[in-house]
CSV table of C-alpha atoms in Angstrom, one decimal:
chain,number,residue,atom,x,y,z
J,3,UNK,CA,16.4,98.4,72.5
J,4,UNK,CA,18.5,95.4,73.8
J,5,UNK,CA,18.3,94.2,77.2
J,6,UNK,CA,20.3,95.7,79.8
J,7,UNK,CA,23.7,93.6,80.4
J,8,UNK,CA,23.3,93.3,83.8
J,9,UNK,CA,20.2,90.7,83.4
J,10,UNK,CA,22.7,88.4,81.8
J,11,UNK,CA,25.7,88.8,84.1
J,12,UNK,CA,27.2,85.4,85.0
J,13,UNK,CA,30.4,84.1,86.3
J,14,UNK,CA,31.4,83.0,82.8
J,15,UNK,CA,30.9,86.4,81.2
J,16,UNK,CA,32.8,88.0,83.9
J,17,UNK,CA,35.6,85.5,83.3
J,18,UNK,CA,35.7,85.7,79.7
J,19,UNK,CA,35.6,89.5,79.9
J,20,UNK,CA,38.4,89.7,82.5
J,21,UNK,CA,40.6,87.4,80.0
J,22,UNK,CA,40.1,89.7,77.2
J,23,UNK,CA,40.7,92.8,79.4
J,24,UNK,CA,43.9,91.2,80.8
J,25,UNK,CA,45.3,89.8,77.6
J,26,UNK,CA,44.8,93.1,76.0
J,27,UNK,CA,47.6,94.4,78.3
J,28,UNK,CA,45.5,95.9,81.1
J,29,UNK,CA,46.2,95.6,85.1
J,30,UNK,CA,43.4,93.4,86.4
J,31,UNK,CA,41.2,95.8,88.3
J,32,UNK,CA,37.5,95.4,89.3
J,33,UNK,CA,36.4,99.1,88.6
J,34,UNK,CA,37.2,99.2,85.1
J,35,UNK,CA,36.5,95.5,84.5
J,36,UNK,CA,32.9,96.4,85.6
J,37,UNK,CA,32.6,99.5,83.4
J,38,UNK,CA,33.8,97.7,80.5
J,39,UNK,CA,31.0,95.2,81.2
J,40,UNK,CA,28.6,98.0,81.7
J,41,UNK,CA,27.7,97.0,85.2
J,42,UNK,CA,28.7,98.2,88.9
J,43,UNK,CA,31.2,96.7,90.8
J,44,UNK,CA,28.6,95.6,93.5
J,45,UNK,CA,27.0,93.4,90.5
J,46,UNK,CA,30.3,91.7,90.0
J,47,UNK,CA,30.3,90.8,93.7
J,48,UNK,CA,26.9,89.0,93.2
J,49,UNK,CA,28.7,86.4,91.0
J,50,UNK,CA,32.5,86.3,92.1
J,51,UNK,CA,34.2,87.1,95.4
J,52,UNK,CA,36.5,90.1,94.8
J,53,UNK,CA,39.7,90.1,92.6
J,54,UNK,CA,40.7,86.5,93.3
J,55,UNK,CA,37.2,85.4,92.7
J,56,UNK,CA,37.8,86.8,89.3
J,57,UNK,CA,40.9,84.9,88.8
J,58,UNK,CA,39.0,81.9,89.5
J,59,UNK,CA,36.3,82.8,87.1
J,60,UNK,CA,39.2,83.4,84.3
J,61,UNK,CA,40.7,79.9,85.3
J,62,UNK,CA,37.2,78.3,85.1
J,63,UNK,CA,36.7,79.5,81.6
J,64,UNK,CA,39.8,78.4,80.0
J,65,UNK,CA,40.0,75.0,81.6
J,66,UNK,CA,36.6,74.3,80.4
J,67,UNK,CA,38.0,75.3,77.0
J,68,UNK,CA,41.5,73.4,77.2
J,69,UNK,CA,41.2,70.8,80.1
J,70,UNK,CA,37.9,68.7,79.7
J,71,UNK,CA,38.9,66.3,77.2
J,72,UNK,CA,39.2,62.7,78.1
J,73,UNK,CA,42.4,60.8,79.5
J,74,UNK,CA,45.0,60.7,77.0
J,75,UNK,CA,45.9,56.9,76.1
J,76,UNK,CA,49.4,55.5,76.2
J,77,UNK,CA,52.2,54.6,78.8
J,78,UNK,CA,53.2,57.1,81.3
J,79,UNK,CA,55.4,59.4,79.5
J,80,UNK,CA,53.0,59.4,76.6
J,81,UNK,CA,50.1,60.4,79.1
J,82,UNK,CA,52.4,63.1,80.7
J,83,UNK,CA,53.1,64.5,77.2
J,84,UNK,CA,49.5,64.8,76.1
J,85,UNK,CA,48.4,66.1,79.4
J,86,UNK,CA,51.1,68.8,79.6
J,87,UNK,CA,50.6,69.6,75.9
J,88,UNK,CA,47.0,70.9,76.9
J,89,UNK,CA,47.9,73.0,79.6
J,90,UNK,CA,50.8,74.4,77.6
J,91,UNK,CA,48.4,75.5,74.9
J,92,UNK,CA,46.1,76.8,77.6
J,93,UNK,CA,49.1,78.8,79.2
J,94,UNK,CA,50.8,80.3,75.9
J,95,UNK,CA,47.3,81.4,74.4
J,96,UNK,CA,46.9,83.3,77.6
J,97,UNK,CA,50.3,84.3,79.0
J,98,UNK,CA,49.0,87.4,80.9
J,99,UNK,CA,46.0,85.4,82.5
J,100,UNK,CA,48.6,82.7,83.4
J,101,UNK,CA,50.6,85.3,85.6
J,102,UNK,CA,47.2,85.8,87.5
J,103,UNK,CA,46.0,82.1,87.7
J,104,UNK,CA,49.2,81.0,89.3
J,105,UNK,CA,48.5,83.5,92.3
J,106,UNK,CA,45.1,81.7,93.4
J,107,UNK,CA,44.6,78.0,94.9
J,108,UNK,CA,43.7,75.5,92.7
J,109,UNK,CA,40.3,73.8,93.5
J,110,UNK,CA,38.9,73.2,89.9
J,111,UNK,CA,38.0,69.5,89.4
J,112,UNK,CA,39.5,69.4,85.9
J,113,UNK,CA,42.7,70.8,87.0
J,114,UNK,CA,43.1,68.6,89.9
J,115,UNK,CA,42.4,65.8,87.7
J,116,UNK,CA,45.2,66.8,85.5
J,117,UNK,CA,47.4,66.8,88.6
J,118,UNK,CA,46.0,63.7,89.5
J,119,UNK,CA,46.9,62.0,86.2
J,120,UNK,CA,50.4,63.2,86.4
J,121,UNK,CA,51.0,61.9,89.9
J,122,UNK,CA,49.6,58.2,88.7
J,123,UNK,CA,52.0,58.5,85.7
J,124,UNK,CA,55.1,59.3,87.6
J,125,UNK,CA,54.1,56.5,90.2
J,126,UNK,CA,53.9,54.3,87.1
J,127,UNK,CA,57.1,55.3,85.8
J,128,UNK,CA,58.7,54.2,89.3
J,129,UNK,CA,59.5,57.7,90.9
J,130,UNK,CA,59.2,57.3,94.8
J,131,UNK,CA,56.2,58.6,96.3
J,132,UNK,CA,58.3,61.5,98.1
J,133,UNK,CA,59.4,62.9,94.8
J,134,UNK,CA,56.0,62.9,92.7
J,135,UNK,CA,54.6,66.1,93.9
J,136,UNK,CA,57.8,68.2,93.5
J,137,UNK,CA,58.4,66.6,90.1
J,138,UNK,CA,54.8,67.5,89.0
J,139,UNK,CA,55.6,71.2,90.1
J,140,UNK,CA,58.6,71.2,88.1
J,141,UNK,CA,56.9,70.0,85.0
J,142,UNK,CA,54.4,72.9,85.5
J,143,UNK,CA,57.0,75.4,86.2
J,144,UNK,CA,58.7,74.5,82.9
J,145,UNK,CA,55.4,74.4,81.1
J,146,UNK,CA,54.3,78.2,82.3
J,147,UNK,CA,58.1,79.3,81.8
J,148,UNK,CA,57.9,77.9,78.1
J,149,UNK,CA,54.4,79.5,77.7
J,150,UNK,CA,55.8,82.9,78.9
J,151,UNK,CA,58.9,82.5,76.5
J,152,UNK,CA,56.2,83.2,73.7
J,153,UNK,CA,56.2,87.0,74.8
J,154,UNK,CA,59.6,87.0,74.2
J,155,UNK,CA,60.9,89.2,70.9
J,156,UNK,CA,61.4,87.1,67.7
J,157,UNK,CA,65.2,87.2,68.2
J,158,UNK,CA,66.0,86.9,72.1
J,159,UNK,CA,69.7,87.4,72.1
J,160,UNK,CA,71.6,90.3,70.3
J,161,UNK,CA,73.9,88.1,68.1
J,162,UNK,CA,76.1,91.2,67.3
J,163,UNK,CA,77.7,91.6,70.8
J,164,UNK,CA,77.9,87.7,71.5
J,165,UNK,CA,81.0,86.0,71.4
J,166,UNK,CA,82.6,82.3,71.0
J,167,UNK,CA,80.1,79.3,70.6
J,168,UNK,CA,77.3,81.6,71.5
J,169,UNK,CA,78.1,83.7,68.4
J,170,UNK,CA,78.7,80.7,66.2
J,171,UNK,CA,75.4,79.3,67.0
J,172,UNK,CA,73.0,82.1,66.7
J,173,UNK,CA,72.7,82.7,63.1
J,174,UNK,CA,71.2,79.4,62.4
J,175,UNK,CA,68.8,79.3,65.3
J,176,UNK,CA,65.0,79.5,64.6
J,177,UNK,CA,63.0,82.4,65.7
J,178,UNK,CA,59.5,83.3,66.7
J,179,UNK,CA,56.8,80.7,67.2
J,180,UNK,CA,58.8,77.8,65.9
J,181,UNK,CA,61.7,78.7,68.3
J,182,UNK,CA,58.8,78.7,71.2
J,183,UNK,CA,57.6,75.5,70.2
J,184,UNK,CA,60.8,73.8,69.8
J,185,UNK,CA,61.7,75.0,73.7
J,186,UNK,CA,58.5,73.3,74.9
J,187,UNK,CA,59.0,70.1,73.1
J,188,UNK,CA,62.8,69.6,74.1
J,189,UNK,CA,62.2,70.6,77.4
J,190,UNK,CA,59.2,68.1,78.1
J,191,UNK,CA,61.9,65.3,76.6
J,192,UNK,CA,64.4,66.5,78.9
J,193,UNK,CA,62.4,66.4,81.9
J,194,UNK,CA,61.1,63.1,80.9
J,195,UNK,CA,64.5,61.6,80.3
J,196,UNK,CA,65.4,63.0,83.7
J,197,UNK,CA,62.6,61.3,85.5
J,198,UNK,CA,63.8,58.0,83.5
J,199,UNK,CA,67.4,58.4,84.8
J,200,UNK,CA,66.2,59.2,88.3
J,201,UNK,CA,64.1,56.0,88.5
J,202,UNK,CA,67.1,53.9,87.0
J,203,UNK,CA,69.3,55.3,89.7
J,204,UNK,CA,66.6,54.2,92.4
J,205,UNK,CA,66.3,50.8,90.7
J,206,UNK,CA,69.7,50.2,90.6
J,207,UNK,CA,70.4,51.2,94.3
J,208,UNK,CA,67.6,49.0,95.6
T,6,UNK,CA,67.0,123.1,100.4
T,7,UNK,CA,68.0,119.6,98.7
T,8,UNK,CA,69.4,120.0,95.0
T,9,UNK,CA,66.4,119.0,92.6
T,10,UNK,CA,66.3,115.4,91.8
T,11,UNK,CA,66.6,116.2,88.0
T,12,UNK,CA,70.4,117.2,88.5
T,13,UNK,CA,71.1,113.6,89.6
T,14,UNK,CA,68.7,111.6,87.2
T,15,UNK,CA,70.7,108.7,85.6
T,16,UNK,CA,69.7,105.6,83.8
T,17,UNK,CA,70.6,103.6,86.9
T,18,UNK,CA,68.4,105.9,89.2
T,19,UNK,CA,65.5,105.2,86.7
T,20,UNK,CA,66.3,101.5,86.6
T,21,UNK,CA,66.1,101.3,90.3
T,22,UNK,CA,63.0,103.5,90.6
T,23,UNK,CA,61.2,101.3,87.8
T,24,UNK,CA,62.1,97.9,89.7
T,25,UNK,CA,60.4,99.3,92.9
T,26,UNK,CA,57.5,100.5,91.3
T,27,UNK,CA,57.0,97.4,89.3
T,28,UNK,CA,57.7,95.2,92.2
T,29,UNK,CA,55.1,97.0,94.2
T,30,UNK,CA,52.4,95.7,92.0
T,31,UNK,CA,52.0,98.8,89.5
T,32,UNK,CA,51.8,98.4,85.8
T,33,UNK,CA,55.1,100.0,83.9
T,34,UNK,CA,53.7,103.3,82.6
T,35,UNK,CA,56.3,106.3,82.1
T,36,UNK,CA,54.0,109.1,83.3
T,37,UNK,CA,53.6,107.8,86.8
T,38,UNK,CA,57.2,106.7,86.9
T,39,UNK,CA,58.4,110.1,86.2
T,40,UNK,CA,56.2,111.6,88.7
T,41,UNK,CA,57.3,109.2,91.4
T,42,UNK,CA,61.1,110.5,90.4
T,43,UNK,CA,59.8,114.1,90.4
T,44,UNK,CA,60.8,114.7,86.9
T,45,UNK,CA,59.0,115.2,83.6
T,46,UNK,CA,58.5,112.4,80.9
T,47,UNK,CA,60.8,114.3,78.6
T,48,UNK,CA,63.6,114.1,81.4
T,49,UNK,CA,63.5,110.3,81.5
T,50,UNK,CA,63.9,110.5,77.6
T,51,UNK,CA,67.2,112.1,78.2
T,52,UNK,CA,68.5,108.9,79.8
T,53,UNK,CA,66.3,106.1,78.2
T,54,UNK,CA,64.6,105.3,75.1
T,55,UNK,CA,61.0,105.1,75.9
T,56,UNK,CA,59.4,101.8,77.9
T,57,UNK,CA,61.6,99.5,76.1
T,58,UNK,CA,64.7,101.8,77.5
T,59,UNK,CA,63.4,101.6,81.2
T,60,UNK,CA,63.0,97.9,80.8
T,61,UNK,CA,66.9,97.6,79.5
T,62,UNK,CA,67.7,99.9,82.5
T,63,UNK,CA,65.9,97.8,85.1
T,64,UNK,CA,67.7,94.7,83.5
T,65,UNK,CA,70.9,96.6,83.7
T,66,UNK,CA,70.8,97.3,87.4
T,67,UNK,CA,69.7,93.7,88.3
T,68,UNK,CA,72.4,92.4,86.0
T,69,UNK,CA,75.0,94.4,88.0
T,70,UNK,CA,73.7,92.9,91.3
T,71,UNK,CA,73.4,89.3,90.6
T,72,UNK,CA,75.5,88.4,87.6
T,73,UNK,CA,78.9,90.2,87.4
T,74,UNK,CA,80.6,87.7,89.7
T,75,UNK,CA,83.6,85.8,88.2
T,76,UNK,CA,83.2,82.3,86.4
T,77,UNK,CA,81.9,79.2,88.6
T,78,UNK,CA,84.5,76.6,89.0
T,79,UNK,CA,83.7,72.8,88.3
T,80,UNK,CA,82.6,70.3,85.5
T,81,UNK,CA,80.2,71.4,83.1
T,82,UNK,CA,77.1,70.4,85.4
T,83,UNK,CA,78.5,72.4,88.3
T,84,UNK,CA,79.1,75.2,86.1
T,85,UNK,CA,75.5,75.3,84.8
T,86,UNK,CA,74.2,74.9,88.2
T,87,UNK,CA,76.3,77.8,89.6
T,88,UNK,CA,75.3,80.1,86.6
T,89,UNK,CA,71.6,79.2,86.6
T,90,UNK,CA,71.5,79.5,90.5
T,91,UNK,CA,72.5,83.3,90.0
T,92,UNK,CA,69.7,84.1,87.3
T,93,UNK,CA,67.2,82.3,89.1
T,94,UNK,CA,68.0,84.1,92.4
T,95,UNK,CA,67.6,87.5,90.2
T,96,UNK,CA,64.4,86.4,88.9
T,97,UNK,CA,62.9,85.0,91.8
T,98,UNK,CA,63.7,88.0,94.0
T,99,UNK,CA,62.2,90.2,91.1
T,100,UNK,CA,59.3,88.1,89.6
T,101,UNK,CA,57.1,91.1,88.2
T,102,UNK,CA,60.4,92.8,86.5
T,103,UNK,CA,61.2,89.3,84.8
T,104,UNK,CA,57.9,89.6,83.1
T,105,UNK,CA,59.0,92.9,81.5
T,106,UNK,CA,62.8,91.7,81.1
T,107,UNK,CA,61.7,89.0,78.8
T,108,UNK,CA,60.0,91.3,76.4
T,109,UNK,CA,63.2,93.0,75.2
T,110,UNK,CA,66.2,91.9,73.3
T,111,UNK,CA,69.1,90.7,75.3
T,112,UNK,CA,72.4,92.6,74.8
T,113,UNK,CA,74.0,93.4,78.0
T,114,UNK,CA,77.4,92.0,78.0
T,115,UNK,CA,77.0,90.2,81.4
T,116,UNK,CA,73.9,88.5,80.1
T,117,UNK,CA,75.6,87.5,77.0
T,118,UNK,CA,78.5,86.0,79.0
T,119,UNK,CA,76.1,84.0,81.0
T,120,UNK,CA,74.6,82.7,77.9
T,121,UNK,CA,78.1,81.8,76.4
T,122,UNK,CA,79.1,80.2,79.7
T,123,UNK,CA,76.1,77.9,79.3
T,124,UNK,CA,76.9,77.2,75.6
T,125,UNK,CA,80.4,76.1,76.4
T,126,UNK,CA,79.2,73.9,79.2
T,127,UNK,CA,77.0,72.0,77.0
T,128,UNK,CA,79.5,71.6,74.2
T,129,UNK,CA,81.7,70.2,77.1
T,130,UNK,CA,79.1,67.8,78.0
T,131,UNK,CA,78.8,66.6,74.3
T,132,UNK,CA,75.5,68.0,73.2
T,133,UNK,CA,75.7,68.5,69.5
T,134,UNK,CA,75.9,72.1,68.2
T,135,UNK,CA,72.1,71.9,67.0
T,136,UNK,CA,70.8,71.3,70.2
T,137,UNK,CA,72.7,73.9,72.5
T,138,UNK,CA,70.7,76.9,72.1
T,139,UNK,CA,67.2,75.1,72.4
T,140,UNK,CA,68.7,73.6,75.7
T,141,UNK,CA,69.8,76.8,76.9
T,142,UNK,CA,66.4,78.2,76.4
T,143,UNK,CA,64.6,75.5,78.2
T,144,UNK,CA,67.0,75.9,81.1
T,145,UNK,CA,65.9,79.7,81.0
T,146,UNK,CA,62.3,79.0,80.8
T,147,UNK,CA,62.4,76.2,83.5
T,148,UNK,CA,64.4,79.1,85.7
T,149,UNK,CA,61.9,81.6,85.0
T,150,UNK,CA,58.7,79.6,85.4
T,151,UNK,CA,60.4,78.4,88.9
T,152,UNK,CA,60.8,82.0,89.8
T,153,UNK,CA,57.5,82.9,88.9
T,154,UNK,CA,56.2,79.9,90.9
T,155,UNK,CA,57.3,81.9,94.1
T,156,UNK,CA,54.3,84.1,93.3
T,157,UNK,CA,52.1,80.9,94.2
T,158,UNK,CA,50.1,80.7,97.2
T,159,UNK,CA,51.8,78.9,100.2
T,160,UNK,CA,49.6,75.9,99.2
T,161,UNK,CA,49.1,75.5,95.6
T,162,UNK,CA,46.6,72.8,95.3
T,163,UNK,CA,43.3,72.4,97.3
T,164,UNK,CA,43.7,69.2,98.9
T,165,UNK,CA,40.3,68.8,100.0
T,166,UNK,CA,39.0,68.2,96.5
T,167,UNK,CA,42.0,66.0,95.5
T,168,UNK,CA,41.6,62.3,95.0
T,169,UNK,CA,43.7,59.2,94.7
T,170,UNK,CA,47.7,59.4,94.6
T,171,UNK,CA,47.3,63.2,94.6
T,172,UNK,CA,45.2,63.4,98.0
T,173,UNK,CA,47.6,60.8,99.6
T,174,UNK,CA,50.7,62.8,98.8
T,175,UNK,CA,49.5,66.7,99.2
T,176,UNK,CA,49.4,66.6,103.1
T,177,UNK,CA,53.1,66.0,103.7
T,178,UNK,CA,54.1,68.0,100.7
T,179,UNK,CA,56.4,71.2,101.9
T,180,UNK,CA,55.0,74.6,101.3
T,181,UNK,CA,55.9,78.2,100.7
T,182,UNK,CA,59.7,79.0,99.9
T,183,UNK,CA,60.8,75.5,100.9
T,184,UNK,CA,58.6,74.3,98.1
T,185,UNK,CA,59.8,76.8,95.8
T,186,UNK,CA,63.6,76.0,96.5
T,187,UNK,CA,62.9,72.3,96.0
T,188,UNK,CA,61.2,72.8,92.6
T,189,UNK,CA,64.0,74.9,91.3
T,190,UNK,CA,66.6,72.3,92.8
T,191,UNK,CA,65.0,69.2,91.6
T,192,UNK,CA,64.2,70.6,88.1
T,193,UNK,CA,67.7,71.7,87.5
T,194,UNK,CA,68.8,68.2,88.2
T,195,UNK,CA,66.2,66.8,86.1
T,196,UNK,CA,67.4,68.9,83.2
T,197,UNK,CA,70.9,68.0,83.7
T,198,UNK,CA,70.1,64.2,83.8
T,199,UNK,CA,68.1,64.7,80.7
T,200,UNK,CA,71.1,66.5,78.9
T,201,UNK,CA,73.4,63.4,80.1
T,202,UNK,CA,70.6,61.0,78.7
T,203,UNK,CA,70.9,62.7,75.5
T,204,UNK,CA,74.5,62.9,75.2
T,205,UNK,CA,74.6,59.2,76.1
T,206,UNK,CA,72.0,58.4,73.4
T,207,UNK,CA,74.1,60.3,70.9
T,208,UNK,CA,77.5,58.6,72.0
T,209,UNK,CA,76.1,55.2,71.7
T,210,UNK,CA,74.6,55.9,68.2
T,211,UNK,CA,77.8,57.4,66.8
């Protein structure tokens, strides 16, 4: 007979089970999660502190898979592209977990390293200190918006009721995963170009 | 005795009830939604076609509240700002409904009018046809990412474990609603500046 699952319960096992559970379309609740793991809710509490603790455990699992590689080489824009690509891949592969991850404070060292790298890259770009954190939050908000965009139906807009320019453009537009990838790439380029424009404006004003 | 609720059931009533239900943190399911309305699931089906139909009804209710005002005056960038502000307000006030709205095809005339206005504005800006729809999707993905950012805790990053530039900047950073508003405003400005940079690059290349 196999050993009972309780003997091997850990924060990581809880995090992985919760990721599967949430990505299968279930609401994150401790009782059914414990049942799925074949343990009691009080056993969960030996490893994680409640629902927020489960969310931290989910993030830790994903971060260890997507965000522990070393620094991306290159100039500030290349470093931003490389770093943001990793988080976007993490978000896009787990859009339902993402919606929970956003609700708890970020204190995982690998995630803080990611934000630190963006801060250093934006400072190197010449962005004033007062704009760096908000710009990071903009890039992050765009990344998770673009990741959630992957939940969209293959065709987002109903072309038969569209008119004018929109109606003219819809038939040739890519759909599905190609459309979603294009949204991420183009959006990141537009934001980087926006940062460059902002830096130029500051330089010519000073 | 009051008339039974079934007598006044409508698509709009179902949409409003579903919005309240989802925004209260419940999973969207037809059985408990019908129970809350005091009707049978089959009564719901007289007005909406299943779960997707309920999502369409929710969007129709929100669109009628946030998106039926006339066109925004001004140049292309002002029109984009004004239009996107409306959808962002809608998304930000109903982040949990938003997560459902994204999963069904958009065919509401007022929403298509919104996308048409953005398409016309970007064409007027001088963006090539082949980039217009993706740029609209970028702006939209950013808007719902910024709206979901409102679900973040007041302080997003745990400052005590941050280092370097990030640690230096965190203490002076705004929090809560002020932080969220700033993310939306700044992000939209960066994207508009990005579009301008893209248009300039095309003009100087041609």
